[in-house]
Short mmCIF file of C-alpha atoms in Angstrom, two decimals:
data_model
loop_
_atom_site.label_atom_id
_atom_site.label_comp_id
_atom_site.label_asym_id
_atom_site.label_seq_id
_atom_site.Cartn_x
_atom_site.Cartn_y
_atom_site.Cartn_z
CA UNK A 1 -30.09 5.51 8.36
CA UNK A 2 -27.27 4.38 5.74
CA UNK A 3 -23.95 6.11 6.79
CA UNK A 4 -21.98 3.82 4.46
CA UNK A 5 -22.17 1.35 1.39
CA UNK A 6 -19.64 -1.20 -0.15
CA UNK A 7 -18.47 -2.06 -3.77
CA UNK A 8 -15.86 -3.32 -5.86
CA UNK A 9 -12.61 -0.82 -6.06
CA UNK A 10 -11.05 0.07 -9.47
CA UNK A 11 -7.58 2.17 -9.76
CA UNK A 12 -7.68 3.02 -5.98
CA UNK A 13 -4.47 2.01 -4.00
CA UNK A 14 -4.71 5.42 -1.10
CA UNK A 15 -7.91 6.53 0.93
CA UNK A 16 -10.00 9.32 -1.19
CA UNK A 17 -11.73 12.00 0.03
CA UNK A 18 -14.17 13.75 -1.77
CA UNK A 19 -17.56 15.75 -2.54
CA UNK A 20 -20.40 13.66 -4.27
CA UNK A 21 -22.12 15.02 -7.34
CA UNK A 22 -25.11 13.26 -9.87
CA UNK A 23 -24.52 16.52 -11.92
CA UNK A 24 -22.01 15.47 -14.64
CA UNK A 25 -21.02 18.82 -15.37
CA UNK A 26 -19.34 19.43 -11.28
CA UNK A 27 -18.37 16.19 -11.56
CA UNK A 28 -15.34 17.04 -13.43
CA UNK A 29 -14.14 19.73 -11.34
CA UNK A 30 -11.70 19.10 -8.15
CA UNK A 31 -12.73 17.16 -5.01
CA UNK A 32 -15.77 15.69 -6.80
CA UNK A 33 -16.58 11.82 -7.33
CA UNK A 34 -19.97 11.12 -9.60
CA UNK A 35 -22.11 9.33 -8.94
CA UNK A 36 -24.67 7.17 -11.36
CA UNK A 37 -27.35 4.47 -11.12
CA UNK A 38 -26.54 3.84 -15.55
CA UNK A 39 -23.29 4.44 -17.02
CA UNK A 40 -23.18 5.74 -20.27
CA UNK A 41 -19.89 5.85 -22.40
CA UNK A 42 -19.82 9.88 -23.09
CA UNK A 43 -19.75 10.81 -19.42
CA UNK A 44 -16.09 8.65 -18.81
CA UNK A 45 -14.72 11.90 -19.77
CA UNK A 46 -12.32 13.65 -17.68
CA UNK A 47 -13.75 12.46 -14.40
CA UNK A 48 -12.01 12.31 -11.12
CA UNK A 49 -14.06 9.17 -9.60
CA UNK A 50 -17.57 7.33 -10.04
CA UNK A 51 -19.62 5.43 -8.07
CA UNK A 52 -21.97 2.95 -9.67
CA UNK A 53 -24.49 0.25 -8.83
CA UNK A 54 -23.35 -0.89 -12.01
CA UNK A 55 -21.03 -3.90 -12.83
CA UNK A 56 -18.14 -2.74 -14.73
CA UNK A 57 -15.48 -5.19 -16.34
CA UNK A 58 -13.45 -2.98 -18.08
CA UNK A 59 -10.62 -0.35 -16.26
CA UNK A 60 -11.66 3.43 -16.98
CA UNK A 61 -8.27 5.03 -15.71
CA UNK A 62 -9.75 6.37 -12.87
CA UNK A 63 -10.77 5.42 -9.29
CA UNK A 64 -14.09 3.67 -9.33
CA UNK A 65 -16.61 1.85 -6.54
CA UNK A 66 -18.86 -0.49 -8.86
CA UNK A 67 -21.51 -3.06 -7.51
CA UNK A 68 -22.45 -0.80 -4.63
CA UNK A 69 -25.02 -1.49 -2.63
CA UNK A 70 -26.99 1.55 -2.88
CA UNK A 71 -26.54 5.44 -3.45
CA UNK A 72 -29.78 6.61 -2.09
CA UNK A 73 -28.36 7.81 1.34
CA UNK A 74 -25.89 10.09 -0.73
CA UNK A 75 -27.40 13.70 -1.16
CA UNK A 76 -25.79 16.13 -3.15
CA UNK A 77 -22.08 17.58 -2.06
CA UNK A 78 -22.07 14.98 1.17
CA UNK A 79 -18.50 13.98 1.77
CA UNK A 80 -17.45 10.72 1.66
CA UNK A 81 -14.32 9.15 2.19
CA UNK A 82 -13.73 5.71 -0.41
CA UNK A 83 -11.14 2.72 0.78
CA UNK A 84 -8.47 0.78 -1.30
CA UNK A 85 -11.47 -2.30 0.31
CA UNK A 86 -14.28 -0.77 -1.79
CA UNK A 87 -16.38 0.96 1.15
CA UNK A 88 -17.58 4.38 0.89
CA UNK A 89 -18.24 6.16 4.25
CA UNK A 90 -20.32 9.18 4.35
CA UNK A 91 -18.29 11.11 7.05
CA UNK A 92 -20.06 14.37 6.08
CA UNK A 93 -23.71 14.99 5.05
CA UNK A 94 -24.69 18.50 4.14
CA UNK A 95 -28.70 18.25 5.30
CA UNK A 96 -27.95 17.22 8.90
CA UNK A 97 -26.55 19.02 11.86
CA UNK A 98 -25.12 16.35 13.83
CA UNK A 99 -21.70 15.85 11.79
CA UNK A 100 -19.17 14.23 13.93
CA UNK A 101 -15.50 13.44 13.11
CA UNK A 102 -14.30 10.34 15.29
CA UNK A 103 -10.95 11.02 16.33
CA UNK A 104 -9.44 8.01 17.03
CA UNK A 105 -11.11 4.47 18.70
CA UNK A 106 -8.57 4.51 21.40
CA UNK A 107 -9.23 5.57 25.04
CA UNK A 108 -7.56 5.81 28.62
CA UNK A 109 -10.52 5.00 30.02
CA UNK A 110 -12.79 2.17 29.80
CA UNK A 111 -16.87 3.42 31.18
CA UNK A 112 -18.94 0.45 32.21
CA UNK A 113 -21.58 2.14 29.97
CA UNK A 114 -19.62 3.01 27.29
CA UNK A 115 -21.17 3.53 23.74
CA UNK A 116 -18.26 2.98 21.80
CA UNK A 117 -15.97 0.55 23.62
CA UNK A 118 -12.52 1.41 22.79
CA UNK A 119 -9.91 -0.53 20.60
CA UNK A 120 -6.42 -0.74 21.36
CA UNK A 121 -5.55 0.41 17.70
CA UNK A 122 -3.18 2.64 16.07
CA UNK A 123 -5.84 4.93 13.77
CA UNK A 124 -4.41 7.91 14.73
CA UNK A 125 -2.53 8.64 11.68
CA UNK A 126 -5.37 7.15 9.26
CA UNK A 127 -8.33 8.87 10.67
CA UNK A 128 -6.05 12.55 10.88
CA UNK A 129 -5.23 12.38 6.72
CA UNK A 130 -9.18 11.81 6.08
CA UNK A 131 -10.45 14.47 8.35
CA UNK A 132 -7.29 16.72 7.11
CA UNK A 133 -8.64 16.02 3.68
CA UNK A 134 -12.73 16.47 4.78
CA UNK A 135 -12.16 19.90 6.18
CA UNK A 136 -11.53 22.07 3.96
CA UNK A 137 -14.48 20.58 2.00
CA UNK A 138 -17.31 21.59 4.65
CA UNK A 139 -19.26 24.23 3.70
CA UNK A 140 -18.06 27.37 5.80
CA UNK A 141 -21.99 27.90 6.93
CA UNK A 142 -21.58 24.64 8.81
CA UNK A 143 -23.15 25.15 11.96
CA UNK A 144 -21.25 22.91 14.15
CA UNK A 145 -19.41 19.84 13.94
CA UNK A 146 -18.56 17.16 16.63
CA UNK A 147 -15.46 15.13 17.72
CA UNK A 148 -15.73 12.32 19.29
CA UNK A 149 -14.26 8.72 19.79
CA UNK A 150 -12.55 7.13 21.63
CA UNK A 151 -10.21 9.62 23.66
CA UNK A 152 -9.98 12.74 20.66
CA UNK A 153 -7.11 13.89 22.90
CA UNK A 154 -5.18 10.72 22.75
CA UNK A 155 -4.33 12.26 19.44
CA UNK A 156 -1.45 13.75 20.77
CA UNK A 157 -0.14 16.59 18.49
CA UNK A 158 -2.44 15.45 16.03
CA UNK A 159 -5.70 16.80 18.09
CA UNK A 160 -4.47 20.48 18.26
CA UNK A 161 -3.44 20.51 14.46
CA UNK A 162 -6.99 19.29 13.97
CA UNK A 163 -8.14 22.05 15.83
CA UNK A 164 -6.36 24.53 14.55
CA UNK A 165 -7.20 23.49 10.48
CA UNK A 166 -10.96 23.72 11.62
CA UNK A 167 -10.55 27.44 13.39
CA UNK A 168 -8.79 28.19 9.91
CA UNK A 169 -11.05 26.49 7.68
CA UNK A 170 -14.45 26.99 10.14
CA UNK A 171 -14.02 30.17 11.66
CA UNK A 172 -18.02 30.55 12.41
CA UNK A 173 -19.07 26.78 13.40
CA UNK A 174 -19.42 25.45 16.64
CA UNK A 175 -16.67 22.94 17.68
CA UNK A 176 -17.78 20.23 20.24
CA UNK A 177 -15.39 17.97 21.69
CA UNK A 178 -16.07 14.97 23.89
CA UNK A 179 -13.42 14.18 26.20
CA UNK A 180 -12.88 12.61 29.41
CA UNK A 181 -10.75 16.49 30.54
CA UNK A 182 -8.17 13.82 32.13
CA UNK A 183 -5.07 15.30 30.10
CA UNK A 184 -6.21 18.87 31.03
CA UNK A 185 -5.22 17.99 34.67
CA UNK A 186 -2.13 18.99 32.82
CA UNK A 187 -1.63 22.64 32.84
CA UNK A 188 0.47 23.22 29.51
CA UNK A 189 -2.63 21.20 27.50
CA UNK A 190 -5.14 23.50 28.38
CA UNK A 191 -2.75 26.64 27.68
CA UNK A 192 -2.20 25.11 24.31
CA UNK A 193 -5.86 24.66 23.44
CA UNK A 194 -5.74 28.38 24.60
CA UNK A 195 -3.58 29.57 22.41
CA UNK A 196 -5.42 28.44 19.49
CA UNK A 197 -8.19 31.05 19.82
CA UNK A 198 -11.19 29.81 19.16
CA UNK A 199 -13.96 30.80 21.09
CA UNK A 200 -16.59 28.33 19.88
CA UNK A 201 -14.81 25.14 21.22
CA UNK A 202 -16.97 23.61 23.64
CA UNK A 203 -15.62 20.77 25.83
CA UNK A 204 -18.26 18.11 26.70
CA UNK A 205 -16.78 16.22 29.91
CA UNK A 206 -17.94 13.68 32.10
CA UNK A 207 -18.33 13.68 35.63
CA UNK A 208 -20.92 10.81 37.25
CA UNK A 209 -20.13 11.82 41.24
CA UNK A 210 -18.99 14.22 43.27
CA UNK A 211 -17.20 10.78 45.37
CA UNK A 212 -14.04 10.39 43.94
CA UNK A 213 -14.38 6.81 44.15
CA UNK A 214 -17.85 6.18 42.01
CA UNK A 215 -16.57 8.00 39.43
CA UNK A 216 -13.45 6.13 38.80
CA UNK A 217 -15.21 2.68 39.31
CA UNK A 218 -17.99 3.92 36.72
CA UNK A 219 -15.02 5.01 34.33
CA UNK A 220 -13.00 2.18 35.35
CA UNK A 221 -9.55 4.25 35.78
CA UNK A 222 -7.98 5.11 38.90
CA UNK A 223 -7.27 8.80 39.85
CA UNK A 224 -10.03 9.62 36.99
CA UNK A 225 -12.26 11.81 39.09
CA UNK A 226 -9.12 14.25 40.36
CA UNK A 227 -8.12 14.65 37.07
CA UNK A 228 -10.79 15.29 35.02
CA UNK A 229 -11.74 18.24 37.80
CA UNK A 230 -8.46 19.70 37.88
CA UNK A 231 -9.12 19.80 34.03
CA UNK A 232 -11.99 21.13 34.02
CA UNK A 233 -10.46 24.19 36.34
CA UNK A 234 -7.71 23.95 33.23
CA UNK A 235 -9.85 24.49 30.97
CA UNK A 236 -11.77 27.44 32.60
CA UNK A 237 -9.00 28.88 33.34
CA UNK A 238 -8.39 30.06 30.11
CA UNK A 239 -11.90 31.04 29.39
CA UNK A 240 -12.21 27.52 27.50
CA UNK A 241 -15.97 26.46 27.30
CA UNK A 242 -16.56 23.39 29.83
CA UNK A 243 -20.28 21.07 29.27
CA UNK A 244 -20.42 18.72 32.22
CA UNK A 245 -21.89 15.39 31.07
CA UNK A 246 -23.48 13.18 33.81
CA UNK A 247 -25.25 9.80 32.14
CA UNK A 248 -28.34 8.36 34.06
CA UNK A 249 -28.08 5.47 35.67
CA UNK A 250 -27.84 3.31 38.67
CA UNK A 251 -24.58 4.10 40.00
CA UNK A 252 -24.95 7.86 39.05
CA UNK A 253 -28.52 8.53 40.14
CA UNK A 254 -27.97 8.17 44.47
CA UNK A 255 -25.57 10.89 44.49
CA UNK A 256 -27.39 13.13 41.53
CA UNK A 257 -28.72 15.68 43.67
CA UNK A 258 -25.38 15.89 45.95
CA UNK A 259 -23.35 16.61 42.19
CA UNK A 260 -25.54 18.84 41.59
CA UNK A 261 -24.36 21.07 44.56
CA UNK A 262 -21.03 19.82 44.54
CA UNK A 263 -21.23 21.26 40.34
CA UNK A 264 -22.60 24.75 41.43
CA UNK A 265 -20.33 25.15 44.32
CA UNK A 266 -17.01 23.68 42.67
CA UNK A 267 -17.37 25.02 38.84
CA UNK A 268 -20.51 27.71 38.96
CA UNK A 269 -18.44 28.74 35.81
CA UNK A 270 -19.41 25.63 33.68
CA UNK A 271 -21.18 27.30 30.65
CA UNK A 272 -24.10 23.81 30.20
CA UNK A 273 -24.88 20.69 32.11
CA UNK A 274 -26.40 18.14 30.30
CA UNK A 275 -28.30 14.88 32.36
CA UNK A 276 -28.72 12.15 29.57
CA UNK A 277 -30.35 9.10 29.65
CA UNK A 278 -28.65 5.69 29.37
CA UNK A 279 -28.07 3.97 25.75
CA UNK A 280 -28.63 0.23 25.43
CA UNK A 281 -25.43 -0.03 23.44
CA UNK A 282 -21.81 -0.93 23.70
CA UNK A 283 -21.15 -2.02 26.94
CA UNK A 284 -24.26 -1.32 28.49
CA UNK A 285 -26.21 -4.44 28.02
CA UNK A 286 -23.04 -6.54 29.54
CA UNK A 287 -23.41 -4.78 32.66
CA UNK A 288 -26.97 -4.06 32.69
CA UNK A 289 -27.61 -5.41 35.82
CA UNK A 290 -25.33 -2.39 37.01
CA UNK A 291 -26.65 0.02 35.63
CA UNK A 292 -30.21 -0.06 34.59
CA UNK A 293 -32.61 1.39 36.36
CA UNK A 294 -36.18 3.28 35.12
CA UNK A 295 -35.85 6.30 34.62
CA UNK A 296 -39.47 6.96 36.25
CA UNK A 297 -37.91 5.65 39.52
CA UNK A 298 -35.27 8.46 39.34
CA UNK A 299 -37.42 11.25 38.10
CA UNK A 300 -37.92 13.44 41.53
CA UNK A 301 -33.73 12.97 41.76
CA UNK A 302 -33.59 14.50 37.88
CA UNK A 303 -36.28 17.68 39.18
CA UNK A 304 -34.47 18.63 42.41
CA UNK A 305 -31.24 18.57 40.49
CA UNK A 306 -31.87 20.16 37.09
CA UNK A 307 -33.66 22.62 39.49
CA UNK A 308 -30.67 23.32 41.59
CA UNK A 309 -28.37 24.04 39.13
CA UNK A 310 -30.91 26.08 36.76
CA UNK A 311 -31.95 28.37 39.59
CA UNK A 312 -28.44 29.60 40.35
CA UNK A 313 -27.95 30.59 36.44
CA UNK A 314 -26.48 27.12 35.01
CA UNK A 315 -27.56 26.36 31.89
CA UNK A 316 -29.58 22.65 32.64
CA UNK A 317 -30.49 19.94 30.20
CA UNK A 318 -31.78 16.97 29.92
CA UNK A 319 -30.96 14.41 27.11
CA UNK A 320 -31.72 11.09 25.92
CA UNK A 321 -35.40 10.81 27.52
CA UNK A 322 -38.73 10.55 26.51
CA UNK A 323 -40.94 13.48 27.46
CA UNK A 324 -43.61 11.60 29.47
CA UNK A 325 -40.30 10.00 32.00
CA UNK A 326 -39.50 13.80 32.81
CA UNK A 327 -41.79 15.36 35.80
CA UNK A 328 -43.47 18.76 33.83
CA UNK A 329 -41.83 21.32 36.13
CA UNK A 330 -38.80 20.63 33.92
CA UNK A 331 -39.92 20.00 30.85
CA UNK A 332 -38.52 23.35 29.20
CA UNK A 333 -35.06 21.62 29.76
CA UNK A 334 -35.84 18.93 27.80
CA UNK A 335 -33.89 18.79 24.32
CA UNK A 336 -34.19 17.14 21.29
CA UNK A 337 -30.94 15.67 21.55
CA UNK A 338 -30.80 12.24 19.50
CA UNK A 339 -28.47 12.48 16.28
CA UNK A 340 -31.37 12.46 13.11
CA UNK A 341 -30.16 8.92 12.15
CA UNK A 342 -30.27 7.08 15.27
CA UNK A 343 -33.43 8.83 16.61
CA UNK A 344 -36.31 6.81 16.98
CA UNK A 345 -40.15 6.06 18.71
CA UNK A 346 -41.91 3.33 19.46
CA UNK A 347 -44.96 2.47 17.90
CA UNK A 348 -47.31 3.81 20.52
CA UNK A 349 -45.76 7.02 20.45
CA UNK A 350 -47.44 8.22 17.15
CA UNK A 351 -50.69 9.11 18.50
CA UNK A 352 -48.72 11.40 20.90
CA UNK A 353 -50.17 14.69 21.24
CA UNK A 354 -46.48 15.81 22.18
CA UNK A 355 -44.46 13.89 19.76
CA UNK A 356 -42.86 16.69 18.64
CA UNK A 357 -41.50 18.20 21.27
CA UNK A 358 -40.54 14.80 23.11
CA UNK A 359 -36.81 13.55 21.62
CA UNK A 360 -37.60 10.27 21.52
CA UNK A 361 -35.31 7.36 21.75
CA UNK A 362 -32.29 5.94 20.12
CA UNK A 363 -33.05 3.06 17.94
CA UNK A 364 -31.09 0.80 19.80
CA UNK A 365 -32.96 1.46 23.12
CA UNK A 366 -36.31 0.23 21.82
CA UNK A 367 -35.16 -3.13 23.03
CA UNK A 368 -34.83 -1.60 26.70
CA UNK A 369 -37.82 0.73 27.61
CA UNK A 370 -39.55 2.16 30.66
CA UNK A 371 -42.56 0.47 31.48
CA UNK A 372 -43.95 3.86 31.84
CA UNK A 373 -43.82 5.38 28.43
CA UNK A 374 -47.47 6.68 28.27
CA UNK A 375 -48.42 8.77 25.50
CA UNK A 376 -50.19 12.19 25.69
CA UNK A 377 -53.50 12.66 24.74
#
């Protein structure tokens, strides 16, 4: 799916963010850009912005993207934020529920798996004034909304301003945050997040072992393991919502069931634990030989260990993975997890007599599949 698109810039010299419209009439009121496949002269009236596949070779005293690629990903009232470069990022769309803001690319850890390898950049600023901008924008029956990166909390005072404009401006949607917990080992962190008082921020975290040792080597940062547990303790604490987050693979999967115990007897408090399967992206396929291992070979681990933790009252699921990999005793933890626009099946899979319940795969892990992927008939 087309998140972004890139044109020619007119009368932009600052970042804009803004609301798209292909109703002429809204698109003269605030925090609206039009959009248009034809340009005619009458509707260069009073406009804030336009988009246009057209060519344009005259200046209309306004900010304008021309010779864009295509519109067609752009629904009505998505947000978009539009560069001094010409690109036009869609960093909000109204008809999908996985909207994620990506806090910053920077990270104090560096996962052998990771998705999104960090950059040693300075964004911080940047990213904050277009999500400061996007906020109040979202529609205020937004379900939930994501952040992500990088390390969000490498934000610094930055990441509890952010929170605090989305309590203010979001007071009903789900906030999930993916962070490694590390600076929660911190005591004063966590009280801050407290203090905010929002009780739908959830805190996705990481942990891959209950050995202090596999954990840092798979996040590749020493002393990782003690703090992101004494964060998570942080966190609880204050009555913060903790999701541990333990990714499938080699180095993970020989000590699954022991987390598992070490999870309900350390943290029985944790309000979701979420197994997810591996993505063939990032860093993964450098250190593939590390990590990659079927997930039908680890699928009696995955039972006994969703099973410990769901029978003593911890809310289990499983991510990521193709129904036919996960044993049926624990198929009602399976969850259609896969963000709409990276989700994907293999070509097999439509004659599927469960393809609606399985979640499929991302799009970048058709090129590395089980060899047991057998449809249901």
């Amino acid at each position: 799916m087309l998140l972004k698109t890139k044109g020619k810039a007119l009368n932009i010299d600052k970042v804009i963010v803004s609301k798209v419209t292909r109703d002429i009439n809204k698109a003269r009121l605030q925090n609206y850009i039009y959009l248009t496949e034809s340009l005619n002269e009458f509707e260069c009236v009073n406009l804030n912005g336009l988009i246009t596949p057209e060519n344009i070779v005259t200046s209309l005293g306004f900010p304008v993207v021309f010779a864009v690629g295509s519109l067609d990903h752009l629904s009505e009232d998505d947000i978009v934020s539009i560069g001094v470069d010409g690109n036009v990022n869609t960093i909000y769309r109204v008809n999908s529920p996985h909207n994620t803001i990506m806090a910053t690319e920077r990270c104090n850890s560096n996962c052998l798996m990771c998705s999104q390898p960090p950059k040693d950049k300075d964004d911080v600023e940047y990213l904050f004034n277009i999500y400061k901008q996007m906020i109040p924008l979202v529609p205020k029956d937004c379900m939930e909304l994501g952040i992500s990166g990088g390390e969000p909390t490498l934000m610094g005072i930055h990441f509890f301003e952010l929170l605090e404009l989305i309590t203010e401006q979001l007071p009903n949607t789900e906030v999930h945050i993916l962070t490694n917990g590390r600076i929660f080992a911190w005591n004063e962190m966590a009280y801050r997040v407290s203090r905010i008082n929002n009780p739908r921020l959830m805190f996705g975290i990481p942990v891959y072992s209950d050995f202090y040792q596999t954990h840092d080597y798979i996040v590749q940062a020493e002393n990782a393991f003690h703090q992101t547990i004494l964060g998570i303790q942080n966190l609880s604490r204050y009555d913060l919502r903790v999701e541990i987050r333990v990714v499938l693979h080699k180095l993970s999967i020989p000590r699954l069931v022991k987390l598992s115990k070490f999870i309900y007897k350390n943290m029985p408090y944790v309000s979701h634990v979420a197994f997810m399967g591996l993505e063939y992206i990032g860093y993964t396929p450098f250190n593939i030989d590390k990590l990659w291992i079927d997930p039908y070979e680890y699928k009696e681990a995955l039972e006994e260990s969703v099973l410990i933790l769901s029978e003593k009252g911890i809310h289990t699921s499983i991510y990521n993975t193709p129904l036919c990999l996960i044993p049926e005793k624990i198929w009602g933890n399976n969850r259609k997890s896969i963000s709409d626009w990276k989700n994907e099946y293999l070509e097999e899979c439509q004659v599927c007599t469960k393809l609606d319940q399985c979640g499929g795969f991302f799009r970048w892990n058709l090129k590395k599949t089980s060899n047991y992927i057998t449809p249901f008939n």
